[in-house]
CSV table of C-alpha atoms (C1' of nucleotides) in Angstrom, one decimal:
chain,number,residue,atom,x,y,z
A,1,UNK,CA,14.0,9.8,-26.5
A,2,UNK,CA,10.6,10.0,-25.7
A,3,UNK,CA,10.7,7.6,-23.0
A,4,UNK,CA,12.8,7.6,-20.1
A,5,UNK,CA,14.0,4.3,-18.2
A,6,UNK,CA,11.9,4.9,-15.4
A,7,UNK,CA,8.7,5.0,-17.7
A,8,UNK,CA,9.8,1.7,-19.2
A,9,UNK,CA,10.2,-0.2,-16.2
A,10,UNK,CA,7.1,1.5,-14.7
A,11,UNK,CA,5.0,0.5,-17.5
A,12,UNK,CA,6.4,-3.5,-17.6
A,13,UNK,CA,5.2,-3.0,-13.7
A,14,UNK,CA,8.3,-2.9,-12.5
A,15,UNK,CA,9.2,-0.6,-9.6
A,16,UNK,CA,12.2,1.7,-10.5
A,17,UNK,CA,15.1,1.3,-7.9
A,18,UNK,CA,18.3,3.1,-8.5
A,19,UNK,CA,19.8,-0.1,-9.3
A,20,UNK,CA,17.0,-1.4,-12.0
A,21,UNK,CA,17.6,2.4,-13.5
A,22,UNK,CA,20.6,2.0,-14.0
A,23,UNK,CA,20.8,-1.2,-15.6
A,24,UNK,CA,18.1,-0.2,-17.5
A,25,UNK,CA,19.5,2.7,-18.8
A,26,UNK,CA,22.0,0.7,-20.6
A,27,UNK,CA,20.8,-2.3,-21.1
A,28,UNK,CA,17.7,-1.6,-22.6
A,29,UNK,CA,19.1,0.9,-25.3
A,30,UNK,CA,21.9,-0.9,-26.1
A,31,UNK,CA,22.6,-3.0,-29.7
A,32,UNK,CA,25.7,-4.5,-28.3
A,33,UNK,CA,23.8,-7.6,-27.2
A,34,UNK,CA,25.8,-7.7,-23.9
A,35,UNK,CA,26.7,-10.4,-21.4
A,36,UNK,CA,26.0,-10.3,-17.9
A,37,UNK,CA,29.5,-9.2,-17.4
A,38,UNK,CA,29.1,-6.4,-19.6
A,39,UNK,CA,26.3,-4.9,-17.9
A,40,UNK,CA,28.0,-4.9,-14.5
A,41,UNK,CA,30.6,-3.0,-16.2
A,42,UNK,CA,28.5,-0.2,-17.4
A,43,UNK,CA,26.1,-0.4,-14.4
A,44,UNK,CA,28.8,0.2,-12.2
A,45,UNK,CA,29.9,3.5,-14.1
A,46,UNK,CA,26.7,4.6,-13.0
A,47,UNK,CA,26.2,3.1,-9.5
A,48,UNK,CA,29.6,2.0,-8.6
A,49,UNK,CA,28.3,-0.5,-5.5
A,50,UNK,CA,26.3,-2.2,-7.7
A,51,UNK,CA,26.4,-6.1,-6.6
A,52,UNK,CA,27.1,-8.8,-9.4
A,53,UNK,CA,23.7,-10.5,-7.7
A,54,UNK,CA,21.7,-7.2,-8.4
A,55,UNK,CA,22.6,-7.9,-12.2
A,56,UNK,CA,21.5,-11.3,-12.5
A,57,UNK,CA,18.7,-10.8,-10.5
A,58,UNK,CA,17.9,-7.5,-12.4
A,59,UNK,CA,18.1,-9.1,-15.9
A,60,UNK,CA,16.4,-12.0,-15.3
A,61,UNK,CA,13.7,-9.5,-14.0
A,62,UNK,CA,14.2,-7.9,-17.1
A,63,UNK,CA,13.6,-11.2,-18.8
A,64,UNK,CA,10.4,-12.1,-17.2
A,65,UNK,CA,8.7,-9.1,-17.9
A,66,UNK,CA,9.3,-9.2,-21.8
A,67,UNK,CA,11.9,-6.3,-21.7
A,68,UNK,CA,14.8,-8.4,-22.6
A,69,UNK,CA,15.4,-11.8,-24.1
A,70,UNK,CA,18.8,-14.1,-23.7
A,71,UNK,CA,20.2,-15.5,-25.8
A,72,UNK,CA,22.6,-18.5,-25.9
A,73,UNK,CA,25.6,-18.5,-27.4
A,74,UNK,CA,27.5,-21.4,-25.9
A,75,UNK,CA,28.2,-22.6,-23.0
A,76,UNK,CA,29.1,-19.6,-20.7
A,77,UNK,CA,28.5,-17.4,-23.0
A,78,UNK,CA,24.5,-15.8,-22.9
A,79,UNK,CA,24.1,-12.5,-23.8
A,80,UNK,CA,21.1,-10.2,-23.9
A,81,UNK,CA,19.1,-8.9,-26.6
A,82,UNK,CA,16.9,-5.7,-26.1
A,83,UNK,CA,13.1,-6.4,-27.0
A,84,UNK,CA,12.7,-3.0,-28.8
A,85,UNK,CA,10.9,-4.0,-31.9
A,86,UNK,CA,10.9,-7.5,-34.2
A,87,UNK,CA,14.1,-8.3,-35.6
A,88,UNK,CA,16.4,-11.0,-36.6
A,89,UNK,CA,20.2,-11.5,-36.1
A,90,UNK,CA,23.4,-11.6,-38.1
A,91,UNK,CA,25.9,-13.7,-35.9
A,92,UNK,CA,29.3,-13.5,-37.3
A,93,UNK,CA,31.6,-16.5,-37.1
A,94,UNK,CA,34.7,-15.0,-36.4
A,95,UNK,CA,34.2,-12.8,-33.8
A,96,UNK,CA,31.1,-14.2,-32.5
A,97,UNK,CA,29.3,-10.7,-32.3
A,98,UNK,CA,25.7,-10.0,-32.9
A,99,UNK,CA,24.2,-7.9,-34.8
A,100,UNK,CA,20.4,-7.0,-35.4
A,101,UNK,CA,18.9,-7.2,-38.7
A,102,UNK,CA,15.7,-5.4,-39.7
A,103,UNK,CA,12.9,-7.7,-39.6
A,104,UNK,CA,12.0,-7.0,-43.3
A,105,UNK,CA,15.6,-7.8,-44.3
A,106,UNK,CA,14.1,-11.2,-44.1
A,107,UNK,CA,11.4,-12.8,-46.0
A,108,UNK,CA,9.9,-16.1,-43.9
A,109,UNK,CA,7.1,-18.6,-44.6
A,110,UNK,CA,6.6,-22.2,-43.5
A,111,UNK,CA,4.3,-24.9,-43.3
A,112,UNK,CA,1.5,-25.5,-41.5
A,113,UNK,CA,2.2,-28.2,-39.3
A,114,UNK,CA,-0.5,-30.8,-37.5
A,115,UNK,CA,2.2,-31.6,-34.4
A,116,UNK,CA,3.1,-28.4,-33.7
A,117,UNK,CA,1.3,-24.4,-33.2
A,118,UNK,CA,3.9,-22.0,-34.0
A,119,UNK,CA,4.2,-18.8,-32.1
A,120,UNK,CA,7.7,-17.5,-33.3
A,121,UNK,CA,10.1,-17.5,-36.2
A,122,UNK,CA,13.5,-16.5,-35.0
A,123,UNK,CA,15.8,-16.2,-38.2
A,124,UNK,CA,19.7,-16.1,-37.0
A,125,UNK,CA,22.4,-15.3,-40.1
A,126,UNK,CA,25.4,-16.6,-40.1
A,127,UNK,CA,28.5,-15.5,-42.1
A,128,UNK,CA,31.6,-13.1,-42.4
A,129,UNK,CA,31.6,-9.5,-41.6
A,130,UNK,CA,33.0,-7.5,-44.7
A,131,UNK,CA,35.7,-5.0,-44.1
A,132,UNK,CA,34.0,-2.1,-44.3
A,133,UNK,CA,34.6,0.2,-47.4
A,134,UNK,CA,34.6,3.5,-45.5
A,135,UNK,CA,37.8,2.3,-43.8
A,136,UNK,CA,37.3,4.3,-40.5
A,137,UNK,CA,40.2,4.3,-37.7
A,138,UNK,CA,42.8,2.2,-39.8
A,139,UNK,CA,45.6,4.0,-38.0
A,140,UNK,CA,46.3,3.5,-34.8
B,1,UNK,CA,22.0,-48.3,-43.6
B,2,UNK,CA,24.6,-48.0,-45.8
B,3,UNK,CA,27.4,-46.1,-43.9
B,4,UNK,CA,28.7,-47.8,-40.9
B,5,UNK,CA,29.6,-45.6,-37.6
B,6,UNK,CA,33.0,-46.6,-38.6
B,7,UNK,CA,32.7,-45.4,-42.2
B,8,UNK,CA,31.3,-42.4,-41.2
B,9,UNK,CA,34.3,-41.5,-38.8
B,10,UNK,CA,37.2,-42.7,-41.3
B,11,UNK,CA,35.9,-40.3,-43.8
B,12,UNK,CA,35.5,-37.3,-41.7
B,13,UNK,CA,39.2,-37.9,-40.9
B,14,UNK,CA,38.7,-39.7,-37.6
B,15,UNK,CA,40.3,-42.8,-35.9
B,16,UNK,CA,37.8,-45.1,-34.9
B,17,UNK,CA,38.5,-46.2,-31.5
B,18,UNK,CA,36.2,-48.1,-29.8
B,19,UNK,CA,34.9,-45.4,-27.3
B,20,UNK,CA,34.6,-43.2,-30.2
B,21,UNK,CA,32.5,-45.9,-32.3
B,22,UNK,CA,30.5,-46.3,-29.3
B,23,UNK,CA,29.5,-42.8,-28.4
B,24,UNK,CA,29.3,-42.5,-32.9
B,25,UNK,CA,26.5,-45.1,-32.8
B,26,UNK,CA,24.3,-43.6,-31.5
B,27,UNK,CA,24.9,-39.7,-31.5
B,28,UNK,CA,25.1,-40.2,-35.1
B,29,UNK,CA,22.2,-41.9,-35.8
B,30,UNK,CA,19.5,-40.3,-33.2
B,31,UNK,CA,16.7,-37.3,-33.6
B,32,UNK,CA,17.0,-36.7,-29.9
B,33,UNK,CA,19.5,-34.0,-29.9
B,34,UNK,CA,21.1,-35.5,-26.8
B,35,UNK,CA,23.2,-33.7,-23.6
B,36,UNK,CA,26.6,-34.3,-23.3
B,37,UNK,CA,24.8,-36.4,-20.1
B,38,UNK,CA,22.2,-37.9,-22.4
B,39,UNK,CA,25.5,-39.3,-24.8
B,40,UNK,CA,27.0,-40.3,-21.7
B,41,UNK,CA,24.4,-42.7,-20.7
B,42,UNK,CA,23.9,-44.3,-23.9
B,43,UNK,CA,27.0,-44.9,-24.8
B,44,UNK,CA,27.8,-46.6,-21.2
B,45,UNK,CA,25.3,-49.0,-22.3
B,46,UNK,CA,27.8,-50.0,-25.0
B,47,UNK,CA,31.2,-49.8,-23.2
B,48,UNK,CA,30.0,-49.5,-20.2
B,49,UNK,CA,33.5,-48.2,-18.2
B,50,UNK,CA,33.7,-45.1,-21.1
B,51,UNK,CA,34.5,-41.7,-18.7
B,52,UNK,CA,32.7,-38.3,-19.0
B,53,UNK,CA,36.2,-36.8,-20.1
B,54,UNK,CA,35.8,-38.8,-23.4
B,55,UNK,CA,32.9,-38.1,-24.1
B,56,UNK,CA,33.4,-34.7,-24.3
B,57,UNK,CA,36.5,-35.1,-26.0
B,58,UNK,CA,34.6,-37.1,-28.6
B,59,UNK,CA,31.6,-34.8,-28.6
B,60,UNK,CA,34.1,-32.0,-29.4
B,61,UNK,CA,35.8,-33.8,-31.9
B,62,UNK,CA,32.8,-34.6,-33.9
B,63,UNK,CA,31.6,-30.9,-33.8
B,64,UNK,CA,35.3,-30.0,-35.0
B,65,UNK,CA,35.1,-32.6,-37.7
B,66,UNK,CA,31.7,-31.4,-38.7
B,67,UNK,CA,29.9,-34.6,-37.7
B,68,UNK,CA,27.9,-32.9,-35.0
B,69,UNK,CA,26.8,-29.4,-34.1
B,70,UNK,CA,26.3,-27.5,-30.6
B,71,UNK,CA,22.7,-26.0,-29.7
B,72,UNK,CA,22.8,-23.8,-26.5
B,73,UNK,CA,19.8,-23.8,-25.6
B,74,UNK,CA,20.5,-21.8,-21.8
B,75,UNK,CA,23.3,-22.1,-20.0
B,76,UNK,CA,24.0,-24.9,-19.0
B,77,UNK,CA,22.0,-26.6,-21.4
B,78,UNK,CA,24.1,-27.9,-24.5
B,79,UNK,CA,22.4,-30.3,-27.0
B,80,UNK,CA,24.2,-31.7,-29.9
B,81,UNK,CA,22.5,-32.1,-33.5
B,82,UNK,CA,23.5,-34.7,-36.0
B,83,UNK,CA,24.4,-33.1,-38.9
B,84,UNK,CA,22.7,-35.8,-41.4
B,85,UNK,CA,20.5,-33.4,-44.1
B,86,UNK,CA,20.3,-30.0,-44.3
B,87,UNK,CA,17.1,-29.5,-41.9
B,88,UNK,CA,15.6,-26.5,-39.7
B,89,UNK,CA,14.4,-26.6,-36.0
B,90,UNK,CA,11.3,-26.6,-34.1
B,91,UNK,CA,11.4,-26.3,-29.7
B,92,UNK,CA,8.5,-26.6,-27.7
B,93,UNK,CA,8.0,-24.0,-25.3
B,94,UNK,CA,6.8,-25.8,-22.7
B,95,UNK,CA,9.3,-28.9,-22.8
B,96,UNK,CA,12.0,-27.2,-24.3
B,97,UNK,CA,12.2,-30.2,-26.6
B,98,UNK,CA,14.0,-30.0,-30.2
B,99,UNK,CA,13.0,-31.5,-32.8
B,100,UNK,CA,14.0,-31.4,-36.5
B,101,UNK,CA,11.9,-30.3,-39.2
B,102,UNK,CA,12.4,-30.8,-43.5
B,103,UNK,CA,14.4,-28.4,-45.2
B,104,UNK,CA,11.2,-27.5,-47.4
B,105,UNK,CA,9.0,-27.0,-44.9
B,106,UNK,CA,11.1,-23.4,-44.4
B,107,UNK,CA,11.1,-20.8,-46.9
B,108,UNK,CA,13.9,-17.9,-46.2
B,109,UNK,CA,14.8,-15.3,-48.2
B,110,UNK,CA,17.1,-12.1,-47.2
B,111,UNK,CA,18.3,-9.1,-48.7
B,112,UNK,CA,21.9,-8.6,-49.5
B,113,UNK,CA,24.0,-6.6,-47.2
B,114,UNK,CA,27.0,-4.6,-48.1
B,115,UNK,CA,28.7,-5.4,-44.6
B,116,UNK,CA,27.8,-9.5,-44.1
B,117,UNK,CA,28.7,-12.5,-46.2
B,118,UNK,CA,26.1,-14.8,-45.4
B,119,UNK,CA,27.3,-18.3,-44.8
B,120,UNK,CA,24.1,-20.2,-43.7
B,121,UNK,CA,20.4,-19.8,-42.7
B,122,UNK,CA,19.3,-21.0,-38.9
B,123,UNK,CA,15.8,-20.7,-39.2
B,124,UNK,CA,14.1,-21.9,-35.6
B,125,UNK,CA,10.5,-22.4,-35.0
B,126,UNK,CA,9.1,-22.0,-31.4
B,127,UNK,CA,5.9,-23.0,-30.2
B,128,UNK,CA,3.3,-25.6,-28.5
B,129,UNK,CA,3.5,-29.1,-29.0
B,130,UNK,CA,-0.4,-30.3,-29.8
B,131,UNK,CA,-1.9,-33.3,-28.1
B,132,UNK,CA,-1.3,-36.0,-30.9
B,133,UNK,CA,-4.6,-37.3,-32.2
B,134,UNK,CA,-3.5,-41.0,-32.3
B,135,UNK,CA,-4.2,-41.6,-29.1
B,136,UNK,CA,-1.1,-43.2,-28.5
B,137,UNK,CA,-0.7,-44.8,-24.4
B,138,UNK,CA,-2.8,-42.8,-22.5
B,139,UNK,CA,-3.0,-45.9,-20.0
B,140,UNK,CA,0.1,-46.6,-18.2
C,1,DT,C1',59.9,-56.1,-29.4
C,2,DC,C1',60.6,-51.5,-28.6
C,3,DA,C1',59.8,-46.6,-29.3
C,4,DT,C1',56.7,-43.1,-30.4
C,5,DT,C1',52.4,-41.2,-30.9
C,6,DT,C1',47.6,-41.2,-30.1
C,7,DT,C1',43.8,-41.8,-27.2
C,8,DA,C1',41.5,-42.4,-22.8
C,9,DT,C1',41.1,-41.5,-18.0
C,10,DA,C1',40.3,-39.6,-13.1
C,11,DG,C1',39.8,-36.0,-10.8
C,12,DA,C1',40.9,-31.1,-10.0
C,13,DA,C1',39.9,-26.6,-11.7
C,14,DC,C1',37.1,-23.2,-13.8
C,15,DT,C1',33.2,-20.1,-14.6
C,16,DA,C1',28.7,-18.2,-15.3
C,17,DT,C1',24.8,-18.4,-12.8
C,18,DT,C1',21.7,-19.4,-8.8
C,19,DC,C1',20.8,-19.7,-4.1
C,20,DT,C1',20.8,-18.3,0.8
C,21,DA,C1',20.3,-15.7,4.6
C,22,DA,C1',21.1,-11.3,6.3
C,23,DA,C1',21.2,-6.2,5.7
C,24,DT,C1',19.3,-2.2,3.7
C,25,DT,C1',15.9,0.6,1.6
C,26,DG,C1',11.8,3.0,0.7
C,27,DG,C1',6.8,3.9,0.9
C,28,DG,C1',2.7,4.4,3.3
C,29,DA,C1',0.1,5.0,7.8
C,30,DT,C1',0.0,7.2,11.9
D,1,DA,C1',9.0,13.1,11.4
D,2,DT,C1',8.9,8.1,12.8
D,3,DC,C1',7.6,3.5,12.7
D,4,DC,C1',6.6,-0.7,10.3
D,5,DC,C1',6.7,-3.9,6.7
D,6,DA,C1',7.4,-5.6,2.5
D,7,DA,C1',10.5,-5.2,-1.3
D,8,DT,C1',15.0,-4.9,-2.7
D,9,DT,C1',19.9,-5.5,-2.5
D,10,DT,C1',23.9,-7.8,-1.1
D,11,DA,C1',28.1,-10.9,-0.1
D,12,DG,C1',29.5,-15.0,-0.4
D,13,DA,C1',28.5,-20.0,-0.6
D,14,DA,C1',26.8,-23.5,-3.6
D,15,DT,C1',25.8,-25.6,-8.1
D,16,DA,C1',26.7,-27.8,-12.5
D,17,DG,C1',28.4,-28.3,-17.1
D,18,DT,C1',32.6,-28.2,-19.2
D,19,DT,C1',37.6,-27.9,-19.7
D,20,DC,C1',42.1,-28.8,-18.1
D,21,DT,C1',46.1,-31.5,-16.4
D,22,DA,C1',49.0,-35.0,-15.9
D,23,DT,C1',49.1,-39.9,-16.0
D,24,DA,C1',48.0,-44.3,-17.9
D,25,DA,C1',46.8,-47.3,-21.6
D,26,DA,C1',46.5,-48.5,-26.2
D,27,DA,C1',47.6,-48.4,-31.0
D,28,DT,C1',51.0,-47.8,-34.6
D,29,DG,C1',54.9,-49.1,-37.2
D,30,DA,C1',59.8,-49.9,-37.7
DNA sequence: TCATTTTATAGAACTATTCTAAATTGGGAT
DNA sequence: ATCCCAATTTAGAATAGTTCTATAAAATGA
């Protein structure tokens, strides 16, 4: 990691509390597109005080400073996505989970439009997840 | 139109009360991908003493019996989308505003993946909406 | 008509998030 | 070091869309 937290937030002009670290420090190089919930939960393994308010506030921090994006499941159900580089998403309908897709996994082109100036293509999958051939942990 | 509200519900399996007819006319048949609220509203304007309760039952309903679909746009912000045709999305930045857009006007391709059985394509558009050039009510 | 099921309803309950107001912290300047 | 001030954190209340519950009303059909 060439990169620590701290630089991260320092560069996005944020100033690195404890608190910001240590959200940071998992939310930021996480894949598992995690809910709010989900990061209080790892935050707190490392700064167990950690207030459900410092979270939200934190993320949507996060958010506003291009670090993070959310994204909207359902109702109740947002989760965040870690602005590393370009990608687009495999959603699978069973379980719900996200997953990231390379962003040359997926070929894109559309019109041009006279009503509208587009800035972004999002791309979301949707579909089954195969069981996966090398069938790891099968026992219990 | 060829298909009545009425139609339309028997053959996706669905009695057609009256409160259901009412809320089907016009969630069916609109481009506004309304709010729960929004479907409220209009459908008051037909039967007038319908409660919230059934409307989300209905709206529900419809989503299970594939009539409708869900859109979470942020929490708290649940939109519903006729599913007429086969069409892809545009939202406005600045508005938040939906609006549908031709299947065609969207190419996708993907690579296969050993792990996910693709189902279906989402492909949303994000941008600024431009000034329309027919200068349509300026005045108030 | 009566019995049974389906549908609709009001209002309480739920839940993720935001808000509020107070407490704590940390980084200069002295 | 100590003081000050702004930034940050915090607990808990408030908010708002949706779901749940349990009752009532309506439709079905024998």
């Amino acid at each position: 990691m060439s990169q620590t937290s701290t630089d991260i937030l320092r560069e996005a002009g944020i100033s690195p509390s404890s608190q910001r670290v240590a959200i940071a420090e998992f939310v930021l190089h996480t894949g598992s597109h995690p809910s709010a919930d989900e990061v209080l939960v790892q935050a707190r393994k490392r700064l167990p005080g950690i207030s459900v308010a410092t979270i939200y506030n934190t993320l949507n921090l996060f958010v506003e400073h291009g670090l993070l994006r959310t994204f909207s499941l359902s109702q109740n159900h947002t989760v965040y996505d870690a602005c590393t580089d370009p990608h687009h998403h495999f959603i699978d309908d069973e379980t719900g989970r996200i997953h990231d897709l390379p962003i040359d996994a997926v070929r894109v082109s559309h019109d041009n439009f006279d009503d509208f100036d587009i800035r972004e293509v999002q791309v979301v999958l949707r579909g089954r997840t195969n069981p996966q051939n090398p069938p790891a942990k099968l026992a219990k």
